[in-house]
Short mmCIF file of C-alpha atoms in Angstrom, two decimals:
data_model
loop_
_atom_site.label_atom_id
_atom_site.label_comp_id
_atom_site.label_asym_id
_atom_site.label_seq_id
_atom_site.Cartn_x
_atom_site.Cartn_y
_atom_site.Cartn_z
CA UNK A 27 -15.76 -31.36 -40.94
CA UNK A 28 -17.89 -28.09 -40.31
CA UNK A 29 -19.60 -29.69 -37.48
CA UNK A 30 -16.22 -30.59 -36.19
CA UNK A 31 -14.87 -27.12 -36.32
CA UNK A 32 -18.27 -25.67 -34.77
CA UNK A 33 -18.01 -28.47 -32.21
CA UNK A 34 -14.56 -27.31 -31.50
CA UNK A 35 -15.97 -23.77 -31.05
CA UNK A 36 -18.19 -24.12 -28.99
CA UNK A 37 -16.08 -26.06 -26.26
CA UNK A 38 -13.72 -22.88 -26.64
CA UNK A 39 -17.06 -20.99 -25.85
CA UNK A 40 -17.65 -22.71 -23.61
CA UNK A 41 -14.82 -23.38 -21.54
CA UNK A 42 -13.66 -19.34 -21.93
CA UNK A 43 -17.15 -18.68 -20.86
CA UNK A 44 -17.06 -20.87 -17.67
CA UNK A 45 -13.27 -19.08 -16.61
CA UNK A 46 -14.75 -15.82 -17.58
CA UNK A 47 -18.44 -16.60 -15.07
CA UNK A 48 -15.74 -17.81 -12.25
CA UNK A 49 -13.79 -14.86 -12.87
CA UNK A 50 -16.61 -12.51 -12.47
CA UNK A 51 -18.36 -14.19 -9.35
CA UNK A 52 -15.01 -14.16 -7.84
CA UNK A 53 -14.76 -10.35 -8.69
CA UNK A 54 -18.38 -9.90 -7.04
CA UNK A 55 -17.07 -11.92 -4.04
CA UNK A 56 -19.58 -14.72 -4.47
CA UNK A 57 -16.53 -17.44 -3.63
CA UNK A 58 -18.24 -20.09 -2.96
CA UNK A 59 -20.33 -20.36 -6.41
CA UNK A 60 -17.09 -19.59 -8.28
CA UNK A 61 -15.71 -22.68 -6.41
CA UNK A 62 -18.86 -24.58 -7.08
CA UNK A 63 -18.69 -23.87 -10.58
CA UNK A 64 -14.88 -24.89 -10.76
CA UNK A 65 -15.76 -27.84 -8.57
CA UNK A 66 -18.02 -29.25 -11.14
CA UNK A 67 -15.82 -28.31 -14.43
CA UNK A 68 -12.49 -29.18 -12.56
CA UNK A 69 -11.98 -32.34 -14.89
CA UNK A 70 -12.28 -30.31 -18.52
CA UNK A 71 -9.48 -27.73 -17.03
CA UNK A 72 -7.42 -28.85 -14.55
CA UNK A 73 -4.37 -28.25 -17.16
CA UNK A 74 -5.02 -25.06 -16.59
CA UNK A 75 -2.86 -23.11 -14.86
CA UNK A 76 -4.92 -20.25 -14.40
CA UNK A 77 -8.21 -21.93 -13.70
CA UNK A 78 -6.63 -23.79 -11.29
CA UNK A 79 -5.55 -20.42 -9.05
CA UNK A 80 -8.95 -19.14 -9.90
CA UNK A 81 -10.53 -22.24 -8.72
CA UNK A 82 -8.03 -22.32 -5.24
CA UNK A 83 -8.39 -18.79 -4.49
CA UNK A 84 -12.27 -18.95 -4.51
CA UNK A 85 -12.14 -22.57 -2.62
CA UNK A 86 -10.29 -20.35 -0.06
CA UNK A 87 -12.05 -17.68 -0.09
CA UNK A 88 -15.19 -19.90 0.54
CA UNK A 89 -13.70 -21.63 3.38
CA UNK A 90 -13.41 -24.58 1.28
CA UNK A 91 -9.89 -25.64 2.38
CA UNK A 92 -9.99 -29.14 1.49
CA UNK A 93 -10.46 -28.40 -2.24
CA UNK A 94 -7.12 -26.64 -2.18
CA UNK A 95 -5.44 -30.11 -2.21
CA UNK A 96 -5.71 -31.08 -6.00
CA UNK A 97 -4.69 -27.42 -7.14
CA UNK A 98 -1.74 -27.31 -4.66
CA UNK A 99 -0.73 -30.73 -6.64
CA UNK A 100 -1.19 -29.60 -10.12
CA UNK A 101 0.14 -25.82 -9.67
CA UNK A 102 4.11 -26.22 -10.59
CA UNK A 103 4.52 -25.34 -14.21
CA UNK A 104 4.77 -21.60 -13.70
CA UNK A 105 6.95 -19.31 -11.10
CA UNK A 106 3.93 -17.29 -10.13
CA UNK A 107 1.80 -21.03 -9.82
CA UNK A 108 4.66 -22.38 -7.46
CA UNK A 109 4.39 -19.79 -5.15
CA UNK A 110 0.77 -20.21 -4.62
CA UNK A 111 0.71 -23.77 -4.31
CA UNK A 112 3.14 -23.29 -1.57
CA UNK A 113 0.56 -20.60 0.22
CA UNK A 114 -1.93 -22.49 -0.15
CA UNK A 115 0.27 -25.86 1.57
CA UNK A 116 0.95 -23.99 4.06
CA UNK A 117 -2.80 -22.94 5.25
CA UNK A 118 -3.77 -26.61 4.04
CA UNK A 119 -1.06 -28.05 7.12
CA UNK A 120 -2.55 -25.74 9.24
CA UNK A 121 -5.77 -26.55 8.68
CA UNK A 122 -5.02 -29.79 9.56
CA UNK A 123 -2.96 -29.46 12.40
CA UNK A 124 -5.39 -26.71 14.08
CA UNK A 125 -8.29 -29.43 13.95
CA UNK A 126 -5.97 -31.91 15.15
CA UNK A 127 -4.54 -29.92 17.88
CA UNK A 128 -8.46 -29.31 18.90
CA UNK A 129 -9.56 -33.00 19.01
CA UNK A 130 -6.49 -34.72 20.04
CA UNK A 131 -5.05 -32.22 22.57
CA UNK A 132 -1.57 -31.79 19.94
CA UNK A 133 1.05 -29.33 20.68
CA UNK A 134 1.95 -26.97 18.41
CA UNK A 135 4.22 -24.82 20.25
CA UNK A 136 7.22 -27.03 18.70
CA UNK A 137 6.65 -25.67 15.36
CA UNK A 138 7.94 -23.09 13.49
CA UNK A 139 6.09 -23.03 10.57
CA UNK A 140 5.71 -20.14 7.75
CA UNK A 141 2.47 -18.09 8.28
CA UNK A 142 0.07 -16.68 5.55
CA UNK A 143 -2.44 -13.58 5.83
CA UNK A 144 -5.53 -15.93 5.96
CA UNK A 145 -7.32 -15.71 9.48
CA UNK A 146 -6.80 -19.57 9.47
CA UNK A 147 -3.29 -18.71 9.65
CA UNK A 148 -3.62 -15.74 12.43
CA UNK A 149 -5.64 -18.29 14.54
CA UNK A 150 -3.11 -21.27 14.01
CA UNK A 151 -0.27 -18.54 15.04
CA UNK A 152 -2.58 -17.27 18.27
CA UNK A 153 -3.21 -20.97 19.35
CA UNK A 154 -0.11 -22.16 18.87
CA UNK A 155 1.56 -19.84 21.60
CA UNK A 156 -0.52 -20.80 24.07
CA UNK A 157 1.82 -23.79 24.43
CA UNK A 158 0.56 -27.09 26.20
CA UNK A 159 -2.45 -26.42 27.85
CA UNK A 160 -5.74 -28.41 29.23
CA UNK A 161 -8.05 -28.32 26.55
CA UNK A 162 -10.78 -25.89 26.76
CA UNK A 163 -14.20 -25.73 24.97
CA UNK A 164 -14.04 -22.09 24.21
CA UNK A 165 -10.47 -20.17 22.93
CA UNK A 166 -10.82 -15.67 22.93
CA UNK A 167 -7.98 -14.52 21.11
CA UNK A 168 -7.19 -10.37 20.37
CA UNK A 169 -5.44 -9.93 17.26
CA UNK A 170 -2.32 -8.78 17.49
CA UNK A 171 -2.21 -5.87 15.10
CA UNK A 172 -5.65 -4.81 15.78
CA UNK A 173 -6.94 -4.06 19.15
CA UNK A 174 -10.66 -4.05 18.07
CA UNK A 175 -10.49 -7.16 15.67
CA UNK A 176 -11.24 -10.09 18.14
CA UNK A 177 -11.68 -14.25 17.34
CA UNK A 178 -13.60 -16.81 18.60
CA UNK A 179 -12.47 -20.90 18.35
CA UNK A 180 -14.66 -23.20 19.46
CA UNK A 181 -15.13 -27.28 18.13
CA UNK A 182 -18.63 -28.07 16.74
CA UNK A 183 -19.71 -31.17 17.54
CA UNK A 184 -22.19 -32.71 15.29
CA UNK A 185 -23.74 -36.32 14.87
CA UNK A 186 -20.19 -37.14 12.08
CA UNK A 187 -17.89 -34.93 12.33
CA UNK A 188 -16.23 -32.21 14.57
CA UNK A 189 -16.44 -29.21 12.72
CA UNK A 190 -13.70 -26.09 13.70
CA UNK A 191 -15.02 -23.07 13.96
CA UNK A 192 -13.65 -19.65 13.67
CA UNK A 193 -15.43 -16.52 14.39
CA UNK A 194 -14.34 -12.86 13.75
CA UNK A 195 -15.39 -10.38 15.39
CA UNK A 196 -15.11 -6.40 14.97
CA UNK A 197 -15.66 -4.85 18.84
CA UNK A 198 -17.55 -7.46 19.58
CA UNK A 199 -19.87 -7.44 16.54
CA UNK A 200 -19.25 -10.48 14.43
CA UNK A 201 -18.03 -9.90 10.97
CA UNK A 202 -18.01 -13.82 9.76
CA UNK A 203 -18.14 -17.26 10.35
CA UNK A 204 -15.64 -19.52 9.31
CA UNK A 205 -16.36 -23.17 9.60
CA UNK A 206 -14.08 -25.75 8.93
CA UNK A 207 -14.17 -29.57 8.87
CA UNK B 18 7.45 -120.24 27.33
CA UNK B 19 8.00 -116.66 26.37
CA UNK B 20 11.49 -115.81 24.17
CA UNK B 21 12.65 -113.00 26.97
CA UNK B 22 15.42 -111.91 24.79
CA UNK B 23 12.95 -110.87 22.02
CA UNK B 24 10.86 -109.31 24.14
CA UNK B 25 13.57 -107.21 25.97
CA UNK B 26 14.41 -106.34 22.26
CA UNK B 27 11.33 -105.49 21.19
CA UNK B 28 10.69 -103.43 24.64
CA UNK B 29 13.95 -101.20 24.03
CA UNK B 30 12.94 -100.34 20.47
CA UNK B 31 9.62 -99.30 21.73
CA UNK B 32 11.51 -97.40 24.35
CA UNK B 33 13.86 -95.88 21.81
CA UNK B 34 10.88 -94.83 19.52
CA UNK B 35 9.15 -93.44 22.83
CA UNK B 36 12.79 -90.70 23.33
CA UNK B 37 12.72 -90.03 19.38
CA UNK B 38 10.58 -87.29 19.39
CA UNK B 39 12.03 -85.51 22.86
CA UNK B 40 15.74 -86.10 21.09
CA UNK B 41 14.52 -84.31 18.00
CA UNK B 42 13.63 -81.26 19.81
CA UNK B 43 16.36 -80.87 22.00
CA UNK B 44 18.61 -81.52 18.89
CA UNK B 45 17.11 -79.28 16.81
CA UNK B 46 17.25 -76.16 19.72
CA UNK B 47 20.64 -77.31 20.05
CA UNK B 48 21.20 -76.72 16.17
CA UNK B 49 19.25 -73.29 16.47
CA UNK B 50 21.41 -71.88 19.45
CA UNK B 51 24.95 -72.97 17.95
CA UNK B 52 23.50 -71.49 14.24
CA UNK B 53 22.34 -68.45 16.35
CA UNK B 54 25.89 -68.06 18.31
CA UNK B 55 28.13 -68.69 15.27
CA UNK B 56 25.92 -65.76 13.29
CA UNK B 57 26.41 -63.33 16.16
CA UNK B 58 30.41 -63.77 17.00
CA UNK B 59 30.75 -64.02 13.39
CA UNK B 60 29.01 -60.39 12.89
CA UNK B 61 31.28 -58.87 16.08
CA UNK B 62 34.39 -59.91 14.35
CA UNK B 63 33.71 -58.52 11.00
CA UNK B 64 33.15 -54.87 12.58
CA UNK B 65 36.17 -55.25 14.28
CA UNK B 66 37.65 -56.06 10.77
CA UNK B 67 36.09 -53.28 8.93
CA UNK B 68 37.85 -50.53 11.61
CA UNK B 69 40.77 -52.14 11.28
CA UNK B 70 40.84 -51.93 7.12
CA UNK B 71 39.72 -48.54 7.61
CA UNK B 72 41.96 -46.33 9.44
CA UNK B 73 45.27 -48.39 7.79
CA UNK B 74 43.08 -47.10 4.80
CA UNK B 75 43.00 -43.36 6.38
CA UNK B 76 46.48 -43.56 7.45
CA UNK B 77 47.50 -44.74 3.87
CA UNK B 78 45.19 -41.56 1.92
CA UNK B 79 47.13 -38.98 4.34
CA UNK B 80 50.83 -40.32 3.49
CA UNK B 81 49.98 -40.08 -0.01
CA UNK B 82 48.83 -36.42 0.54
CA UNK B 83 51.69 -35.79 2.36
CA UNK B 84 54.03 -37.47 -0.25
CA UNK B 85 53.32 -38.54 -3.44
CA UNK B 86 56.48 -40.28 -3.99
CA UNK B 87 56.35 -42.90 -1.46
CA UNK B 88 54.96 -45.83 -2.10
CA UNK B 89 52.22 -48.30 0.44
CA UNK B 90 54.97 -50.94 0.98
CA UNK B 91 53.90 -51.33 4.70
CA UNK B 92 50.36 -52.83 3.49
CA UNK B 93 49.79 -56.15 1.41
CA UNK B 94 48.58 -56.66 -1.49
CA UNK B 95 45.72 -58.09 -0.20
CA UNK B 96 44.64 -55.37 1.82
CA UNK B 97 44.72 -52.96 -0.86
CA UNK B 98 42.44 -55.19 -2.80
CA UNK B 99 40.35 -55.21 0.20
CA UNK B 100 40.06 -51.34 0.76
CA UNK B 101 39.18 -50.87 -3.38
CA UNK B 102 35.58 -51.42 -3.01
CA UNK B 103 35.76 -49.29 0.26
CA UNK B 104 37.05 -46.57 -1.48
CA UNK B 105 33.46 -45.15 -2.75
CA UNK B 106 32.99 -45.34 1.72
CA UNK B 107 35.48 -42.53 1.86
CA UNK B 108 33.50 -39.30 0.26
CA UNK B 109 30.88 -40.12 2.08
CA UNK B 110 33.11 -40.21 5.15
CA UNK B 111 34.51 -36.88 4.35
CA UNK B 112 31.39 -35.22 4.25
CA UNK B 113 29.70 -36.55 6.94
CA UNK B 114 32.94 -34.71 8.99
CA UNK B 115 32.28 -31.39 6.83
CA UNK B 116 28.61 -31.07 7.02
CA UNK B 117 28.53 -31.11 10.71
CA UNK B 118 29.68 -27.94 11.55
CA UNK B 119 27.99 -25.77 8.74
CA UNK B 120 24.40 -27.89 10.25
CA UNK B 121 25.27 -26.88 13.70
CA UNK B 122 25.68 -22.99 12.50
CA UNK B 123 22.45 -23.51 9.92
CA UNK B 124 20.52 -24.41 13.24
CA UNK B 125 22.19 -22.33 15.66
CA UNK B 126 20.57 -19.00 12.75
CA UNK B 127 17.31 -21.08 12.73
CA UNK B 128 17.08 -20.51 16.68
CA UNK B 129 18.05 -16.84 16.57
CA UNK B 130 15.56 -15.90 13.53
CA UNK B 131 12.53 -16.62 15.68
CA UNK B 132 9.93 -14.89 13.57
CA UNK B 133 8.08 -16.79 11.11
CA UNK B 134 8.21 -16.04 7.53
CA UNK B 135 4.85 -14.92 5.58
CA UNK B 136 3.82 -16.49 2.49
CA UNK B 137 2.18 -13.92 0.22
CA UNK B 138 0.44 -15.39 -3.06
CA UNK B 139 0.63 -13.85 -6.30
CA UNK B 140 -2.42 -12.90 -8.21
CA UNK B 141 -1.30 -11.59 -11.71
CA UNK B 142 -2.77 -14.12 -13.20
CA UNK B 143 -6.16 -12.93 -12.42
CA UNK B 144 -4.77 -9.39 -14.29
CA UNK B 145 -3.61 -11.89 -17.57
CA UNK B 146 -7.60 -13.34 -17.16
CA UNK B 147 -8.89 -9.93 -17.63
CA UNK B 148 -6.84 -8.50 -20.26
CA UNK B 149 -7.60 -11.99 -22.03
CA UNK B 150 -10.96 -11.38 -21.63
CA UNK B 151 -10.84 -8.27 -23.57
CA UNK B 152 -13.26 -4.73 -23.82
CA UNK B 153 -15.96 -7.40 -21.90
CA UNK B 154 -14.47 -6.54 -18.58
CA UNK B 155 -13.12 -3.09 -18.99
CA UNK B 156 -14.40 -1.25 -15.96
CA UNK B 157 -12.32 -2.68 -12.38
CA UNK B 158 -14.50 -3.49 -9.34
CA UNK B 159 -13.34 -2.24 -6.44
CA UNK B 160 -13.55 -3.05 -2.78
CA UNK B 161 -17.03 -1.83 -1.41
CA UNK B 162 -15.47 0.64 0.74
CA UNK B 163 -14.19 2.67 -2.44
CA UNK B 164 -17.23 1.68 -4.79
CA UNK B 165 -18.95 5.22 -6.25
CA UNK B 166 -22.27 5.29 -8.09
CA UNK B 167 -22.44 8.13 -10.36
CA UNK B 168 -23.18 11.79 -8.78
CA UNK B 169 -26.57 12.12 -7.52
CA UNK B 170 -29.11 13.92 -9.34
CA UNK B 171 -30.01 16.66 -6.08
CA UNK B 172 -28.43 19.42 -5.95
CA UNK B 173 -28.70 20.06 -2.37
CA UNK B 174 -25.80 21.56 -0.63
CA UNK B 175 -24.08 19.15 1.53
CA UNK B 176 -22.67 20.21 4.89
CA UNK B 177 -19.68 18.50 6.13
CA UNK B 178 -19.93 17.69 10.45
CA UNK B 179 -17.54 17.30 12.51
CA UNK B 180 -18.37 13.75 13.19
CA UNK B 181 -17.81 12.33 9.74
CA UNK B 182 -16.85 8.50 9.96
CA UNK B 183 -16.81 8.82 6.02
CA UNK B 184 -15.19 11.29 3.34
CA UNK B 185 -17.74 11.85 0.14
CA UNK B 186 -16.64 12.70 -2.86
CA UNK B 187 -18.11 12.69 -6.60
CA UNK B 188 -16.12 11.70 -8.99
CA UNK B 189 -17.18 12.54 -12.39
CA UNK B 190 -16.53 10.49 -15.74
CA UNK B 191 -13.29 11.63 -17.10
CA UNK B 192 -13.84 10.24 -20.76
CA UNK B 193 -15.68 7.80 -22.80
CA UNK B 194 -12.51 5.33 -23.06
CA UNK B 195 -12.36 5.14 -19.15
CA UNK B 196 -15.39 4.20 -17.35
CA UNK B 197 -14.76 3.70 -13.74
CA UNK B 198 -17.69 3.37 -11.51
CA UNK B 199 -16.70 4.63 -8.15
CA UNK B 200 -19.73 4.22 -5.63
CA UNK B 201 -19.14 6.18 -2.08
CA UNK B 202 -21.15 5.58 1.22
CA UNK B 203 -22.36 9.05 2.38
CA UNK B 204 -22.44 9.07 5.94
CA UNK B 205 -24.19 12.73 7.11
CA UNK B 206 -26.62 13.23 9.15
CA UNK B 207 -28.64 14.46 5.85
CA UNK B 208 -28.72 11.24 4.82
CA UNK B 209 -29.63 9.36 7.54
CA UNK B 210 -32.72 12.37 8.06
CA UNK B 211 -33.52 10.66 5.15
CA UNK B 212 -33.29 7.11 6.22
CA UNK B 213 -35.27 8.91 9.27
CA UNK B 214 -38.24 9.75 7.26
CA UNK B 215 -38.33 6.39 4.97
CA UNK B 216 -38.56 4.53 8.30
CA UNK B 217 -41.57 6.93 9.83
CA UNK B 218 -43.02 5.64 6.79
CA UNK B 219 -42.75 2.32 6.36
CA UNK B 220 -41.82 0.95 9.89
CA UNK B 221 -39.36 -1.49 8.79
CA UNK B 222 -36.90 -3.13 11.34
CA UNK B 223 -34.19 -2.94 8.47
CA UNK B 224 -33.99 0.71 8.80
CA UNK B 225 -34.05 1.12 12.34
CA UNK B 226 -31.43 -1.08 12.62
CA UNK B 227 -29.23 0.58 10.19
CA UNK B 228 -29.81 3.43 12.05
CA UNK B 229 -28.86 2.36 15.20
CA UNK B 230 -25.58 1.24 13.54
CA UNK B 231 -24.59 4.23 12.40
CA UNK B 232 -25.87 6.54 15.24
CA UNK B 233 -24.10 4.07 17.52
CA UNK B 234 -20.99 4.70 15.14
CA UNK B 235 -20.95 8.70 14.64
CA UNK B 236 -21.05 8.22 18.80
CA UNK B 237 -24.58 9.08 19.37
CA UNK B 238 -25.50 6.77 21.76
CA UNK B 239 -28.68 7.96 22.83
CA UNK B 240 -30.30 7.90 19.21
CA UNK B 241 -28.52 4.54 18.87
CA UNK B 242 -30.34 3.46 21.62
CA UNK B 243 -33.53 4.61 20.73
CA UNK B 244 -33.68 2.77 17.17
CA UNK B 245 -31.77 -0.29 18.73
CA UNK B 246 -35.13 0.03 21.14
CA UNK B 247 -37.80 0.41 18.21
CA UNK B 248 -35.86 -2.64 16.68
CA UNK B 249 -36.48 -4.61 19.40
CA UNK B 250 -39.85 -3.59 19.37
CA UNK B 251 -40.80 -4.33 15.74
CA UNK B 252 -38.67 -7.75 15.72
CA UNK B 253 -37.51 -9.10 18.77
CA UNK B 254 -35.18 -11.84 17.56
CA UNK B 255 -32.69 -9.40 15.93
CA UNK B 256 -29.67 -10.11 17.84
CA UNK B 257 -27.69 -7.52 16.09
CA UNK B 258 -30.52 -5.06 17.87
CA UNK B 259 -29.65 -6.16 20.99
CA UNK B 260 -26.43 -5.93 20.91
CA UNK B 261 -26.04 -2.47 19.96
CA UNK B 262 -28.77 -1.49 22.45
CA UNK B 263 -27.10 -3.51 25.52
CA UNK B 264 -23.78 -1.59 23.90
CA UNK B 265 -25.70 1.56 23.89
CA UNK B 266 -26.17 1.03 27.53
CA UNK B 267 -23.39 1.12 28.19
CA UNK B 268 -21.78 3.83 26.51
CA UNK B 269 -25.02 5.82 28.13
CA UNK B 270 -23.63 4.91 31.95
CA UNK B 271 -26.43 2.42 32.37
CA UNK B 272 -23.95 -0.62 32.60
CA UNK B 273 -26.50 -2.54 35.22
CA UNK B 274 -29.28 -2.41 32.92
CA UNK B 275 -27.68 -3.42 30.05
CA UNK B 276 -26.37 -6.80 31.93
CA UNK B 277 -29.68 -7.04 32.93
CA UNK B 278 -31.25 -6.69 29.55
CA UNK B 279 -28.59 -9.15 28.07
CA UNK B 280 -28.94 -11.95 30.87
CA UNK B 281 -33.31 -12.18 30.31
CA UNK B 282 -32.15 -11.84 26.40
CA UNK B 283 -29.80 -15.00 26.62
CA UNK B 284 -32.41 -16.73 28.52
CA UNK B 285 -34.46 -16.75 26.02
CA UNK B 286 -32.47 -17.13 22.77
CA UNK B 287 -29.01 -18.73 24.31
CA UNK B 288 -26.96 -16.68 21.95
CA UNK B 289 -23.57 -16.58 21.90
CA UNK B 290 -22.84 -13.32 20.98
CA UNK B 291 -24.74 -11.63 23.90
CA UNK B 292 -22.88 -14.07 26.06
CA UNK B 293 -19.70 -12.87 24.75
CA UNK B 294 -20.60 -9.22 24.70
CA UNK B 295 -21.89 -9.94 28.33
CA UNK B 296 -18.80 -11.28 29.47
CA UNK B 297 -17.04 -8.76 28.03
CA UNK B 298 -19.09 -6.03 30.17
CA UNK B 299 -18.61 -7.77 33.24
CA UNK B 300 -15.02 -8.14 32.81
CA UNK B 301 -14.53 -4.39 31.55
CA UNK B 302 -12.99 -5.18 28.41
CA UNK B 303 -16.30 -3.57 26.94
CA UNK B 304 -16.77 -0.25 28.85
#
């Protein structure tokens, strides 16, 4: 029985000591080993509704949009885990539709889709007016709200897989890579 | 002597047997066609049917609305056993009629409201994970831009320029029960003297590059230039040190040699960024 109860313990120890090291690598902005670390202990906690918008947010932050899709599934028990699951649905579609718009020459300009305030989203928007268009190996947009905030989208091509990538860039110093895939 | 007649028997049953197989076919695409006809006029009339149940049906609802005494003598019995199962047909009828109009006007506001809506996610639950977590995580990070260290220990007098990028402020404890840990990113030319002096000591690239970023941001493009220069000097494949001393160039009036500089610098390391930055001189968007 005791080694039950200390057994039980430590998994409580445990598990509130793996939410709190996410929680404080996500503070510290180190995403992507938050979303590592959530990545590997996903199957102990993914009843949790607040490891899973830990786990998302980081995934995101990290550029790590394909991870999003399990928390967008499980997040729907709560008001506050609804709404997220819908943001991140809506950067997961674009996401999607961006790369396939890239590779397959897709038009977006049909859509009217909600928007988020991830630069996936701002790049999705920026493409998506340019209408139909001959595809190009090299997109410049100017963001709209900022005249000295600038992005790059180009495709990747590797020996696989096409990888997207977005680059931001602050008077033409670049701030970060995003890559995508 | 041969029996003819058994032979000219014999010689139409072969025959016979020789057609079987032709007659088969034919009589079985004969059988297909007539099964295929019958299935198709049969489905034509049944339509036809079905209208004409229905608006008898229709005509029968609206003289009960209109009076409820009167009673459905004109149809026969069997008829109205006819439209019974139909019945459920009619709500569905009905609303099809309804819902048309209010779908047009939904769609006609969908056109008008052109802008897209903006998704904004919620993160109070990482304020739950912290008060959960208890006295462990007390003191809030903030973004870098706002983050204070504790007050220096000089007590040199700091003179405010004109061309501060930055405000600096200490911020001292206010009690025991709130620690907040506010560092702040002094920007005066004091401290980059400073910066100045570790550099002429050490020689590291790291510094003169810093430098050059923020000379190159308080607007001083010729010191800018200068460390951007040294940079290059001490480690040619910084790209960030070319950059800021093609942009440098530029700012200076010296717009030829700073294409110049950039094209035998993209020779040799095909970087994107100076191609960018080049374009963007050559255009004038970077002037």
């Amino acid at each position: 029985m005791k080694t039950i109860l200390l057994l039980v313990l430590t998994l409580n120890l445990y598990s509130a000591d793996i939410k709190q090291a996410m929680l404080n690598f996500y503070e510290n902005k180190r995403y992507e080993n938050a979303c590592n670390l959530g990545f590997n202990s996903f199957k102990k906690y993914k009843k949790d509704e607040e490891f899973l918008s830990l786990y998302a947010f980081s995934c995101l932050k990290a550029d790590y949009i394909d991870r999003l899709a399990l928390p967008i599934a499980r997040l729907k028990f709560s008001e506050e885990a609804r709404a997220n699951s819908a943001y991140f649905s809506v950067i997961f579609m674009q996401k999607k539709l961006l790369y396939h718009a890239l590779l397959d020459e897709y038009d977006l300009s049909r859509f009217t889709l909600p928007t988020t305030d991830y630069i996936l989203s701002t790049v999705f928007d920026l493409y998506s007016k340019l209408g139909k268009h001959k595809r190009r190996t090299l997109y410049l947009f100017d963001d709209p709200t900022n005249e000295k905030i600038s992005y790059k989208l180009y495709l990747q091509k590797e020996y696989k897989v096409a990888k997207m990538v977005i680059e931001e860039y602050y008077d033409t110093m670049l701030i970060k890579r995003h890559i995508y895939w | 002597m041969l029996n003819v007649r058994d032979l000219e028997r014999r010689w139409l049953r072969y025959k016979i047997k020789s057609y079987l197989p032709h007659a088969v076919i034919v009589a079985s695409l004969v059988i297909i066609s007539a099964s295929l006809y019958i299935y198709s006029s049969s489905a034509s009339p049944k339509s036809k049917q079905a209208d004409a149940a229905q608006t008898p049906h229709s005509v029968h609802v609206k003289q009960k609305t209109a009076s409820a005494p009167q009673e459905p003598e004109a149809l026969p019995a069997r008829q109205l056993t006819q439209q019974a199962p139909q019945q459920p047909k009619k709500p569905l009828h009905v609303k099809q009629s309804h819902s048309t109009p209010v779908e047009t006007t939904a769609l006609e506001e969908k056109q008008t409201s052109s802008k897209p809506v903006v998704l904004k996610p919620s993160m109070d639950f990482i304020k739950k994970m912290r008060s959960a977590s208890g006295e462990y995580y007390m003191s809030e990070i903030e973004p870098p831009k706002e983050v204070v260290l504790d007050a220096p220990v000089r007590k040199k007098p700091k003179k405010k320029t004109v061309q501060k990028t930055k405000k600096t402020q200490v911020i001292p404890e206010p009690s025991l029960a709130k620690k907040k840990i506010v560092i702040q990113r002094d920007t005066t030319l004091q401290d980059l003297k400073d910066v100045e002096r570790r550099f002429q000591k050490s020689n590291k690239p790291a510094l003169s590059l810093f430098l050059a970023k923020q000379y190159y941001m308080l607007g001083d493009y010729k010191k800018a230039y200068n460390f951007a220069l040294l940079t290059n000097q001490l480690d040619k494949k910084n790209e960030t040190s070319w950059l800021i001393f093609s942009k440098s160039l530029v700012k200076m009036g010296q717009r030829d040699l700073a294409v110049k500089t950039l094209k035998e610098y993209i020779k040799y390391s095909h970087s994107q960024n100076a191609a960018l930055l080049l374009e963007n001189i050559e255009t004038g968007k970077f002037q």
